Every structure is written in C-alpha cells, then in structure tokens.
Amino acid sequence: MTTHFGPSALATPANLLTVARLVLTIPLLVMVVDTGATWPAVALWVVLCVSDGIDGHLARRQGTTRSGAFLDPLADKVLVLGAMAALVANDTFWWFPVAIIAARELSIQAFRSYWGKKGLAVPATGLAKAKTVIQEVAVGFGLLPITAADATWVATTVLWAAVALTLVTGVQYVMAGSRSATTAGHL
C-alpha cells in the first residue's frame, strides 16, 4: 500500500531525499574547488543527479506538496549552479556561459514566485526538464577526469547547448506566464 501525502505535508520521503541532496551538495562543491575533476566527484555528482529523478518519482507517486514544490527546484539550482560556479573557480568552465545560465535561472525563479503569489502556476515543461539534464551532463563532463584534461571541448560544447536550452525555456516560461495571467485577468 502506497502512502499518500497531502499538499501541506513536510516530512515526506521525497522532501527528505531533496534535503539530503542539498546537504550533500556542500561536500561536492568543496571537493570540486579543492581537487577539480576526479572520479569521486563524478560518482557523487551522478548520485545527486539520479536522486533528483527519484525524489520526483516519489513525489508524483505519494503526492506532491507545496514544500516539495519549493525545495526541489531550490535543490536543483543550488546543485547545478553551485557545481558550475565551482568549475568556474577552478578554471574548467568560462564564467560567461555560467553567468547566462545563472541569470536566467534566478530570473525565472523570481518570475515563477511572483506569479505563484498571484495564484498562477507556471509548471516546468518537458523541454525545461531536458534543459536541467543537459546542464547536469555539462557539469558531469566538467568533472570527468578524461574530458576535463584531454577533451575540454566536450564539456564546453555541452555547456553552450545548455545555455541555448536555458534561454529558449526562459522565453517559454515568460510566454506561458503571460498567457496564464492574461487568461486569468491578472494583466
């Protein structure tokens, strides 16, 4: 029998996994800044990325919560942007594409929060979920000793693909939010 949680629940398996992901992000970032591309960093990165999919599956199966709707994207942003910043700090990634991604992510989060306070949801699209995966793959290649040392173009190419998807999905969010607001009479 599957346990089902209501929208106001806090202590759910999905939320506990999300909080664990946030906590484990800290040692990953320290590891990346201190030692750069290593197999242990790749292993921890993969565990953290896979756990994102698992907590989403648990939430859909056991009931989504308002706290999970806040915590999961926060954990995603802290993990991905933190890892990208750590890779900038150790000169694996150039700061400019990471700054573009960070600006979009923070802007869209603010946009979604603004419309959420007005009672309008702007849910993640399939392309936005793919964008997150491409961002995670870019970081993975930045952490992978083989591509970080001998084939830096791989991580750089995937990072720029992530920038493109990040910008496209940002436009999609703005358009979807504007349409929702117009339909609901909020503009």
Backbone as JSON, one array per atom type, in Angstrom:
{
  "sequence": "MTTHFGPSALATPANLLTVARLVLTIPLLVMVVDTGATWPAVALWVVLCVSDGIDGHLARRQGTTRSGAFLDPLADKVLVLGAMAALVANDTFWWFPVAIIAARELSIQAFRSYWGKKGLAVPATGLAKAKTVIQEVAVGFGLLPITAADATWVATTVLWAAVALTLVTGVQYVMAGSRSATTAGHL",
  "N": [[0.84, -1.18, 0.0], [0.6, 2.16, -0.89], [1.74, 5.09, 0.64], [0.09, 8.19, 0.9], [0.57, 11.65, 0.62], [-0.64, 14.82, 1.66], [-1.01, 18.19, 0.27], [0.09, 19.95, 2.17], [1.98, 18.59, 3.61], [5.15, 18.03, 5.2], [7.31, 16.33, 6.1], [8.06, 14.19, 4.09], [9.04, 11.29, 2.17], [10.09, 12.12, -0.34], [10.72, 14.84, 0.14], [12.61, 14.52, 2.18], [14.66, 13.23, 0.78], [15.27, 15.26, -1.01], [16.25, 17.26, 0.74], [18.47, 15.89, 1.7], [19.92, 15.82, -0.65], [20.5, 18.54, -0.94], [22.14, 18.92, 1.33], [24.28, 17.16, 0.76], [25.34, 18.41, -1.4], [27.13, 20.32, -0.55], [29.63, 19.03, 0.35], [30.35, 18.09, -2.18], [30.79, 20.45, -3.69], [32.95, 21.57, -2.28], [34.82, 19.57, -2.75], [35.11, 19.77, -5.55], [36.11, 22.39, -5.91], [38.49, 22.16, -4.45], [39.89, 19.92, -5.6], [39.21, 19.61, -8.27], [38.47, 17.91, -11.33], [37.63, 14.71, -10.64], [37.29, 11.16, -10.09], [35.81, 10.44, -7.71], [34.31, 12.82, -7.39], [32.77, 12.77, -9.73], [31.3, 10.44, -9.22], [29.8, 11.17, -6.91], [28.4, 13.3, -8.02], [26.81, 11.98, -9.96], [25.21, 10.39, -8.27], [23.82, 12.42, -6.91], [22.44, 13.65, -9.04], [20.87, 11.53, -10.02], [19.32, 11.08, -7.78], [17.65, 13.27, -7.89], [15.8, 12.61, -9.87], [14.66, 10.43, -8.59], [13.46, 11.56, -6.27], [11.54, 13.12, -7.5], [9.95, 11.14, -8.7], [9.02, 9.81, -6.41], [7.52, 11.9, -5.26], [5.49, 12.31, -7.19], [4.25, 9.86, -7.03], [3.49, 9.6, -4.33], [2.21, 11.91, -3.7], [2.3, 15.31, -4.36], [3.72, 18.15, -2.74], [3.45, 21.45, -1.29], [5.74, 22.3, 0.0], [7.63, 20.62, -1.19], [7.42, 21.48, -3.81], [8.7, 23.87, -3.57], [11.22, 23.2, -2.42], [12.45, 21.26, -4.17], [13.07, 22.53, -6.76], [14.8, 24.46, -5.68], [16.88, 22.89, -4.61], [17.79, 21.79, -7.01], [18.77, 24.11, -8.31], [20.75, 25.02, -6.51], [22.49, 22.83, -6.57], [23.21, 22.55, -9.37], [23.97, 25.2, -10.2], [25.8, 25.75, -8.2], [27.75, 23.76, -8.66], [28.55, 24.51, -11.23], [29.62, 27.04, -10.68], [31.73, 26.27, -9.04], [33.24, 24.91, -10.92], [33.9, 27.03, -12.54], [35.48, 28.42, -10.74], [37.71, 26.75, -10.59], [38.73, 27.02, -13.08], [37.72, 25.34, -15.11], [35.3, 25.77, -16.43], [34.25, 28.56, -18.41], [33.38, 31.76, -17.19], [31.34, 33.27, -18.44], [29.22, 31.76, -19.96], [28.19, 30.41, -17.76], [27.32, 32.51, -16.17], [25.23, 33.47, -17.77], [23.45, 31.3, -17.63], [22.98, 31.27, -14.84], [21.8, 33.81, -14.44], [19.43, 33.54, -15.95], [18.22, 31.37, -14.6], [17.8, 32.38, -12.0], [16.2, 34.6, -12.59], [13.91, 33.42, -13.77], [13.06, 31.87, -11.63], [12.33, 33.89, -9.84], [10.29, 35.03, -11.36], [8.46, 32.88, -11.49], [7.85, 32.68, -8.78], [6.66, 35.17, -8.32], [4.31, 35.01, -9.96], [3.22, 32.78, -8.74], [2.51, 33.76, -6.22], [0.35, 35.2, -6.95], [-1.41, 33.28, -7.44], [-1.12, 31.82, -9.75], [0.13, 29.08, -11.48], [3.15, 28.18, -13.02], [4.11, 25.67, -14.54], [6.9, 23.35, -14.91], [8.12, 22.58, -18.13], [8.45, 19.88, -20.54], [10.69, 20.41, -22.11], [12.07, 22.12, -20.42], [12.74, 20.39, -18.39], [14.45, 18.74, -19.81], [16.44, 20.6, -20.29], [17.52, 20.91, -17.73], [18.67, 18.39, -17.43], [20.61, 18.48, -19.49], [22.21, 20.55, -18.51], [23.15, 19.24, -16.23], [24.58, 17.16, -17.45], [26.57, 18.64, -18.74], [28.0, 19.63, -16.52], [28.78, 17.16, -15.5], [30.56, 16.27, -17.52], [32.46, 18.25, -17.13], [33.45, 17.47, -14.69], [34.45, 14.97, -15.13], [37.41, 13.2, -15.27], [38.69, 12.46, -17.73], [37.52, 14.02, -19.83], [37.86, 16.55, -18.78], [40.58, 16.91, -18.76], [41.72, 16.13, -21.29], [39.86, 16.52, -23.32], [38.47, 19.03, -23.34], [36.76, 20.44, -24.93], [34.44, 18.95, -25.14], [32.94, 19.21, -22.72], [32.64, 21.99, -22.85], [31.17, 22.34, -25.23], [28.76, 21.0, -24.59], [28.01, 22.59, -22.44], [27.46, 25.05, -23.75], [25.31, 24.19, -25.29], [23.53, 23.76, -23.22], [23.23, 26.42, -22.41], [21.84, 27.47, -24.62], [19.42, 25.96, -24.52], [18.59, 26.79, -22.02], [18.04, 29.51, -22.41], [16.01, 29.36, -24.37], [13.99, 27.95, -22.97], [13.56, 29.76, -20.96], [12.33, 31.89, -22.31], [10.02, 30.51, -23.05], [8.83, 30.11, -20.49], [8.24, 32.77, -19.74], [6.44, 33.49, -21.76], [4.39, 31.56, -21.31], [3.62, 32.22, -18.7], [2.71, 34.83, -19.11], [0.57, 34.35, -20.85], [-1.06, 32.81, -19.16], [-1.59, 34.68, -17.16], [-2.97, 36.63, -18.61], [-5.22, 35.18, -19.42], [-6.31, 34.61, -16.93], [-6.92, 37.12, -16.14], [-5.07, 38.79, -14.86], [-3.38, 40.7, -15.9]],
  "CA": [[0.0, 0.0, 0.0], [1.38, 3.38, -1.03], [1.35, 6.21, 1.49], [-0.19, 9.4, 0.13], [0.73, 12.85, 1.43], [-1.39, 15.98, 1.19], [-0.18, 19.31, -0.18], [0.76, 20.69, 3.25], [2.93, 17.71, 4.3], [6.55, 18.44, 5.19], [8.22, 15.2, 6.27], [7.77, 13.13, 3.13], [10.28, 10.69, 1.63], [10.63, 12.97, -1.42], [11.34, 16.03, 0.75], [13.82, 14.1, 2.9], [15.67, 13.0, -0.24], [15.66, 16.58, -1.52], [17.1, 17.89, 1.76], [19.75, 15.15, 1.67], [20.62, 16.29, -1.85], [21.03, 19.86, -0.61], [23.23, 18.77, 2.3], [25.42, 16.5, 0.1], [25.91, 19.32, -2.39], [28.23, 21.07, 0.08], [30.93, 18.36, 0.17], [30.68, 18.03, -3.61], [31.35, 21.74, -4.11], [34.27, 21.68, -1.67], [35.68, 18.63, -3.47], [35.38, 20.29, -6.9], [37.01, 23.55, -5.79], [39.8, 21.71, -3.95], [40.62, 18.94, -6.4], [38.81, 19.62, -9.68], [37.87, 16.73, -11.93], [38.06, 13.44, -10.04], [36.27, 10.11, -10.14], [34.87, 10.57, -6.59], [33.39, 13.93, -7.68], [31.83, 12.27, -10.74], [30.41, 9.48, -8.57], [28.86, 11.92, -6.07], [27.56, 14.05, -8.95], [25.83, 11.06, -10.53], [24.27, 10.05, -7.19], [22.96, 13.59, -6.66], [21.56, 13.84, -10.19], [19.89, 10.44, -10.05], [18.38, 11.28, -6.66], [16.67, 14.25, -8.32], [14.75, 11.85, -10.54], [13.98, 9.57, -7.61], [12.55, 12.34, -5.43], [10.4, 13.49, -8.34], [9.1, 9.96, -8.83], [8.35, 9.63, -5.12], [6.52, 12.96, -5.08], [4.34, 12.03, -8.06], [3.6, 8.63, -6.57], [2.96, 9.73, -2.98], [1.53, 13.19, -3.56], [3.16, 16.49, -4.36], [3.49, 19.06, -1.61], [3.91, 22.82, -1.5], [7.14, 22.38, 0.42], [8.42, 19.95, -2.22], [7.43, 22.35, -4.99], [9.7, 24.9, -3.3], [12.53, 22.61, -2.12], [13.08, 20.55, -5.28], [13.78, 23.45, -7.66], [15.9, 25.08, -4.93], [17.99, 21.92, -4.59], [18.32, 21.73, -8.39], [19.54, 25.33, -8.6], [21.96, 25.02, -5.67], [23.39, 21.79, -7.07], [23.75, 22.83, -10.7], [24.68, 26.48, -10.24], [26.96, 25.62, -7.31], [28.78, 22.97, -9.35], [29.09, 25.32, -12.32], [30.47, 28.07, -10.08], [32.95, 25.6, -8.6], [34.02, 24.63, -12.13], [34.47, 28.33, -12.95], [36.53, 28.74, -9.77], [38.94, 26.02, -10.88], [39.06, 27.28, -14.5], [37.23, 24.32, -16.03], [34.29, 26.46, -17.23], [34.35, 30.0, -18.57], [32.35, 32.39, -16.37], [30.26, 33.91, -19.2], [28.04, 30.91, -20.12], [27.63, 30.11, -16.43], [26.59, 33.72, -15.75], [23.96, 33.48, -18.53], [22.58, 30.28, -17.03], [22.6, 31.71, -13.5], [20.86, 34.94, -14.57], [18.13, 33.0, -16.39], [17.62, 30.53, -13.55], [17.33, 33.24, -10.91], [15.1, 35.42, -13.11], [12.7, 32.61, -13.93], [12.59, 31.52, -10.29], [11.62, 35.07, -9.34], [9.08, 35.13, -12.18], [7.52, 31.84, -11.05], [7.41, 33.05, -7.42], [5.74, 36.3, -8.46], [3.02, 34.53, -10.43], [2.7, 31.86, -7.74], [1.85, 34.56, -5.18], [-0.92, 35.66, -7.52], [-2.25, 32.1, -7.62], [-0.92, 31.2, -11.07], [1.25, 28.13, -11.55], [3.84, 28.08, -14.31], [4.84, 24.41, -14.33], [8.04, 23.02, -15.77], [7.79, 21.88, -19.37], [9.36, 18.79, -20.88], [11.96, 20.99, -22.58], [12.76, 22.65, -19.25], [13.34, 19.24, -17.71], [15.6, 18.35, -20.65], [17.46, 21.63, -20.04], [18.18, 20.56, -16.48], [19.51, 17.21, -17.7], [21.77, 18.92, -20.28], [23.08, 21.26, -17.58], [23.8, 18.22, -15.4], [25.56, 16.46, -18.3], [27.7, 19.56, -18.93], [28.8, 19.58, -15.29], [29.38, 15.83, -15.44], [31.75, 16.27, -18.38], [33.45, 19.1, -16.48], [34.01, 16.74, -13.55], [35.04, 13.72, -15.61], [38.84, 13.43, -15.5], [39.07, 12.28, -19.13], [37.12, 15.18, -20.65], [38.39, 17.78, -18.17], [42.01, 17.03, -19.05], [42.13, 15.94, -22.69], [38.81, 16.84, -24.3], [37.68, 20.1, -22.7], [35.75, 20.89, -25.88], [33.2, 18.21, -24.92], [32.2, 19.91, -21.66], [32.32, 23.33, -23.34], [30.08, 22.22, -26.21], [27.52, 20.67, -23.88], [27.66, 23.77, -21.66], [26.81, 26.02, -24.64], [23.98, 23.63, -25.61], [22.72, 24.06, -22.04], [22.91, 27.85, -22.47], [20.8, 27.64, -25.64], [18.16, 25.44, -23.97], [18.24, 27.64, -20.88], [17.43, 30.73, -22.94], [14.73, 29.0, -25.03], [12.97, 27.63, -21.97], [13.25, 31.01, -20.26], [11.32, 32.57, -23.13], [8.79, 29.73, -22.92], [8.22, 30.41, -19.2], [7.68, 34.12, -19.77], [5.24, 33.45, -22.61], [3.36, 30.78, -20.64], [3.14, 33.02, -17.58], [1.94, 35.96, -19.64], [-0.71, 33.81, -21.35], [-1.86, 32.43, -17.98], [-2.02, 35.91, -16.49], [-3.98, 37.26, -19.45], [-6.42, 34.34, -19.34], [-6.88, 34.75, -15.59], [-7.27, 38.53, -15.9], [-4.12, 39.43, -13.94], [-2.56, 41.73, -16.53]],
  "C": [[0.89, 1.25, 0.0], [0.83, 4.46, -0.1], [1.14, 7.42, 0.6], [-0.12, 10.6, 1.08], [-0.07, 14.0, 0.81], [-0.46, 17.13, 0.86], [0.56, 20.06, 0.93], [1.79, 19.83, 4.0], [4.36, 18.23, 4.16], [7.48, 17.25, 5.17], [7.81, 14.03, 5.37], [9.08, 12.51, 2.66], [10.91, 11.55, 0.53], [11.32, 14.19, -0.84], [12.62, 15.67, 1.5], [14.96, 13.84, 1.92], [16.18, 14.33, -0.81], [16.58, 17.3, -0.53], [18.46, 17.2, 1.82], [20.59, 15.6, 0.47], [21.24, 17.67, -1.6], [22.25, 19.75, 0.31], [24.48, 18.17, 1.62], [26.04, 17.36, -1.0], [27.14, 20.03, -1.83], [29.56, 20.32, -0.05], [31.33, 18.22, -1.3], [31.36, 19.32, -4.05], [32.75, 21.95, -3.54], [35.25, 20.79, -2.43], [36.07, 19.2, -4.84], [36.34, 21.48, -6.84], [38.41, 23.11, -5.38], [40.57, 20.86, -4.94], [40.23, 18.9, -7.87], [38.17, 18.32, -10.11], [38.47, 15.46, -11.34], [36.93, 12.43, -10.16], [35.33, 10.17, -8.94], [33.86, 11.71, -6.81], [32.34, 13.5, -8.7], [30.82, 11.34, -10.08], [29.36, 10.2, -7.7], [27.91, 12.71, -6.94], [26.45, 13.16, -9.52], [24.77, 10.68, -9.48], [23.3, 11.21, -6.96], [21.99, 13.83, -7.82], [20.49, 12.77, -10.27], [18.87, 10.62, -8.93], [17.34, 12.34, -6.99], [15.5, 13.55, -9.02], [13.96, 10.99, -9.57], [13.03, 10.38, -6.75], [11.34, 12.82, -6.22], [9.42, 12.34, -8.51], [8.32, 9.72, -7.54], [7.24, 10.66, -4.92], [5.29, 12.71, -5.94], [3.55, 10.83, -7.56], [2.89, 8.82, -5.24], [2.23, 11.05, -2.73], [2.51, 14.34, -3.5], [2.76, 17.41, -3.21], [3.97, 20.46, -1.97], [5.38, 22.96, -1.1], [8.05, 21.72, -0.6], [8.52, 20.79, -3.48], [8.42, 23.5, -4.82], [11.1, 24.29, -3.19], [13.2, 21.98, -3.34], [13.76, 21.49, -6.27], [14.95, 24.17, -6.96], [17.11, 24.15, -4.92], [18.62, 21.8, -5.97], [19.23, 22.92, -8.67], [20.83, 25.35, -7.79], [22.96, 24.01, -6.21], [24.03, 22.2, -8.39], [24.54, 24.13, -10.73], [25.92, 26.44, -9.33], [28.09, 24.87, -7.99], [29.39, 23.77, -10.5], [30.01, 26.41, -11.79], [31.78, 27.46, -9.6], [33.85, 25.28, -9.8], [34.59, 25.92, -12.73], [35.65, 28.66, -12.04], [37.83, 27.97, -10.05], [39.3, 26.04, -12.37], [38.68, 26.16, -15.47], [36.2, 24.95, -16.98], [34.63, 27.95, -17.29], [33.18, 30.62, -17.82], [31.15, 32.87, -17.18], [29.06, 32.98, -19.44], [27.4, 30.56, -18.79], [26.84, 31.31, -15.92], [25.25, 33.82, -16.49], [22.98, 32.51, -17.91], [22.09, 30.74, -15.66], [21.58, 32.85, -13.56], [19.48, 34.45, -14.98], [17.47, 32.24, -15.26], [17.05, 31.39, -12.42], [16.16, 34.11, -11.36], [13.82, 34.62, -13.22], [12.18, 32.15, -12.58], [11.82, 32.68, -9.68], [10.29, 35.25, -10.06], [8.04, 34.12, -11.69], [7.0, 32.16, -9.65], [6.4, 34.18, -7.48], [4.36, 35.82, -8.89], [2.4, 33.54, -9.46], [1.99, 32.6, -6.62], [0.51, 35.1, -5.65], [-1.85, 34.49, -7.83], [-2.11, 31.43, -8.98], [0.31, 30.3, -11.03], [1.83, 28.17, -12.95], [4.71, 26.83, -14.2], [5.99, 24.22, -15.31], [7.56, 22.24, -17.0], [8.77, 20.72, -19.58], [10.71, 19.32, -21.33], [12.76, 21.56, -21.41], [13.41, 21.52, -18.44], [14.55, 18.73, -18.49], [16.75, 19.32, -20.44], [18.23, 21.32, -18.77], [19.12, 19.38, -16.68], [20.76, 17.62, -18.48], [22.73, 19.72, -19.4], [23.84, 20.27, -16.71], [24.87, 17.46, -16.18], [26.79, 17.35, -18.52], [28.6, 19.54, -17.7], [29.5, 18.22, -15.18], [30.63, 15.73, -16.3], [32.85, 17.16, -17.81], [34.14, 18.42, -15.31], [34.75, 15.47, -13.96], [36.52, 13.92, -15.93], [39.27, 13.35, -16.97], [38.74, 13.53, -19.96], [37.65, 16.49, -20.07], [39.86, 18.0, -18.55], [42.32, 17.06, -20.55], [41.1, 16.35, -23.73], [37.89, 17.9, -23.71], [36.58, 20.61, -23.62], [34.42, 20.17, -25.67], [32.34, 18.93, -23.88], [31.77, 21.29, -22.13], [31.16, 23.3, -24.33], [28.75, 21.93, -25.52], [27.06, 21.85, -23.03], [26.96, 24.81, -22.54], [25.46, 25.51, -25.12], [23.03, 23.89, -24.45], [22.32, 25.53, -22.01], [21.76, 28.08, -23.45], [19.45, 27.15, -25.11], [17.66, 26.29, -22.8], [17.54, 28.9, -21.35], [16.08, 30.44, -23.59], [13.66, 28.72, -23.99], [12.62, 28.85, -21.12], [12.19, 31.8, -21.0], [9.99, 31.84, -23.02], [8.07, 30.03, -21.6], [7.56, 31.78, -19.2], [6.39, 34.14, -20.6], [4.1, 32.7, -21.93], [2.77, 31.56, -19.46], [2.3, 34.18, -18.04], [0.58, 35.5, -20.15], [-1.62, 33.46, -20.17], [-2.42, 33.66, -17.29], [-3.11, 36.6, -17.29], [-5.3, 36.5, -19.36], [-7.11, 34.5, -17.99], [-7.25, 36.19, -15.26], [-6.34, 39.25, -14.96], [-3.29, 40.51, -14.59], [-3.32, 43.01, -16.73]]
}
